[in-house]
């Protein structure tokens, strides 16, 4: 199961996107994300959130993680 951990920056925060890939019954990739917001390298500001939705492509998962992270920061008023 491949795993990719990447981050984007938004308003001075790091939006960590932990992405894992599994295969469905038909052998297609299915990507799941968890998003965590950090200040700097280590201070977790918003703990990891795992949406129910899965994605059929790594780039869709990456984009969705970025958007979720931005929304979490904005909704928290940070």
mmCIF file of C-alpha atoms in Angstrom:
data_model
loop_
_atom_site.group_PDB
_atom_site.id
_atom_site.type_symbol
_atom_site.label_atom_id
_atom_site.label_comp_id
_atom_site.label_asym_id
_atom_site.label_seq_id
_atom_site.Cartn_x
_atom_site.Cartn_y
_atom_site.Cartn_z
ATOM 1 C CA UNK A 1 0.000 0.000 0.000
ATOM 2 C CA UNK A 2 1.785 3.171 -1.167
ATOM 3 C CA UNK A 3 1.764 6.138 1.170
ATOM 4 C CA UNK A 4 2.632 9.752 0.360
ATOM 5 C CA UNK A 5 3.043 12.425 3.037
ATOM 6 C CA UNK A 6 3.188 15.941 1.626
ATOM 7 C CA UNK A 7 2.395 19.424 2.824
ATOM 8 C CA UNK A 8 1.342 22.745 1.386
ATOM 9 C CA UNK A 9 1.627 26.120 3.099
ATOM 10 C CA UNK A 10 -1.357 28.379 3.740
ATOM 11 C CA UNK A 11 -1.485 31.488 5.947
ATOM 12 C CA UNK A 12 1.763 30.445 7.617
ATOM 13 C CA UNK A 13 0.544 26.922 8.460
ATOM 14 C CA UNK A 14 1.602 23.584 7.043
ATOM 15 C CA UNK A 15 -1.301 21.569 5.693
ATOM 16 C CA UNK A 16 -0.084 17.976 5.988
ATOM 17 C CA UNK A 17 -1.809 15.509 3.676
ATOM 18 C CA UNK A 18 -1.250 11.848 4.523
ATOM 19 C CA UNK A 19 -2.371 9.852 1.493
ATOM 20 C CA UNK A 20 -2.621 6.060 1.273
ATOM 21 C CA UNK A 21 -3.502 3.939 -1.725
ATOM 22 C CA UNK A 22 -5.222 0.583 -1.870
ATOM 23 C CA UNK A 23 -6.675 -1.435 -4.734
ATOM 24 C CA UNK A 24 -10.401 -2.052 -5.070
ATOM 25 C CA UNK A 25 -11.979 -5.355 -6.151
ATOM 26 C CA UNK A 26 -11.292 -4.524 -9.803
ATOM 27 C CA UNK A 27 -7.644 -3.607 -9.223
ATOM 28 C CA UNK A 28 -8.123 0.156 -9.474
ATOM 29 C CA UNK A 29 -6.332 2.590 -7.181
ATOM 30 C CA UNK A 30 -8.389 4.081 -4.351
ATOM 31 C CA UNK A 31 -6.760 6.945 -2.421
ATOM 32 C CA UNK A 32 -7.702 7.932 1.139
ATOM 33 C CA UNK A 33 -6.495 11.145 2.787
ATOM 34 C CA UNK A 34 -5.940 12.455 6.307
ATOM 35 C CA UNK A 35 -5.235 16.160 6.749
ATOM 36 C CA UNK A 36 -3.490 17.765 9.714
ATOM 37 C CA UNK A 37 -2.661 21.441 10.260
ATOM 38 C CA UNK A 38 0.636 22.355 11.908
ATOM 39 C CA UNK A 39 2.383 25.540 12.911
ATOM 40 C CA UNK A 40 6.007 25.047 11.951
ATOM 41 C CA UNK A 41 7.364 21.519 11.881
ATOM 42 C CA UNK A 42 5.941 20.022 15.040
ATOM 43 C CA UNK A 43 3.097 21.981 16.649
ATOM 44 C CA UNK A 44 -0.214 20.365 15.698
ATOM 45 C CA UNK A 45 -2.906 23.062 15.565
ATOM 46 C CA UNK A 46 -5.725 20.926 14.137
ATOM 47 C CA UNK A 47 -5.431 17.134 14.606
ATOM 48 C CA UNK A 48 -5.728 14.811 11.617
ATOM 49 C CA UNK A 49 -9.141 14.764 9.948
ATOM 50 C CA UNK A 50 -10.087 11.833 7.719
ATOM 51 C CA UNK A 51 -12.986 12.467 5.336
ATOM 52 C CA UNK A 52 -15.180 9.555 4.232
ATOM 53 C CA UNK A 53 -14.626 10.233 0.541
ATOM 54 C CA UNK A 54 -11.986 8.346 -1.458
ATOM 55 C CA UNK A 55 -10.302 9.413 -4.689
ATOM 56 C CA UNK A 56 -9.444 7.556 -7.891
ATOM 57 C CA UNK A 57 -6.209 9.412 -8.566
ATOM 58 C CA UNK A 58 -3.290 10.635 -6.445
ATOM 59 C CA UNK A 59 -3.537 14.154 -7.879
ATOM 60 C CA UNK A 60 -7.242 14.376 -6.965
ATOM 61 C CA UNK A 61 -6.375 13.218 -3.447
ATOM 62 C CA UNK A 62 -3.592 15.800 -3.212
ATOM 63 C CA UNK A 63 -5.859 18.613 -4.395
ATOM 64 C CA UNK A 64 -8.669 17.544 -2.052
ATOM 65 C CA UNK A 65 -6.262 17.483 0.891
ATOM 66 C CA UNK A 66 -5.054 20.994 0.107
ATOM 67 C CA UNK A 67 -8.626 22.309 -0.103
ATOM 68 C CA UNK A 68 -9.669 20.541 3.115
ATOM 69 C CA UNK A 69 -6.658 21.981 4.945
ATOM 70 C CA UNK A 70 -7.481 25.508 3.786
ATOM 71 C CA UNK A 71 -11.101 25.073 4.862
ATOM 72 C CA UNK A 72 -10.045 23.792 8.309
ATOM 73 C CA UNK A 73 -7.785 26.829 8.832
ATOM 74 C CA UNK A 74 -10.473 29.264 7.680
ATOM 75 C CA UNK A 75 -13.255 27.644 9.747
ATOM 76 C CA UNK A 76 -11.036 27.733 12.853
ATOM 77 C CA UNK A 77 -10.478 31.457 12.312
ATOM 78 C CA UNK A 78 -6.709 31.062 12.211
#
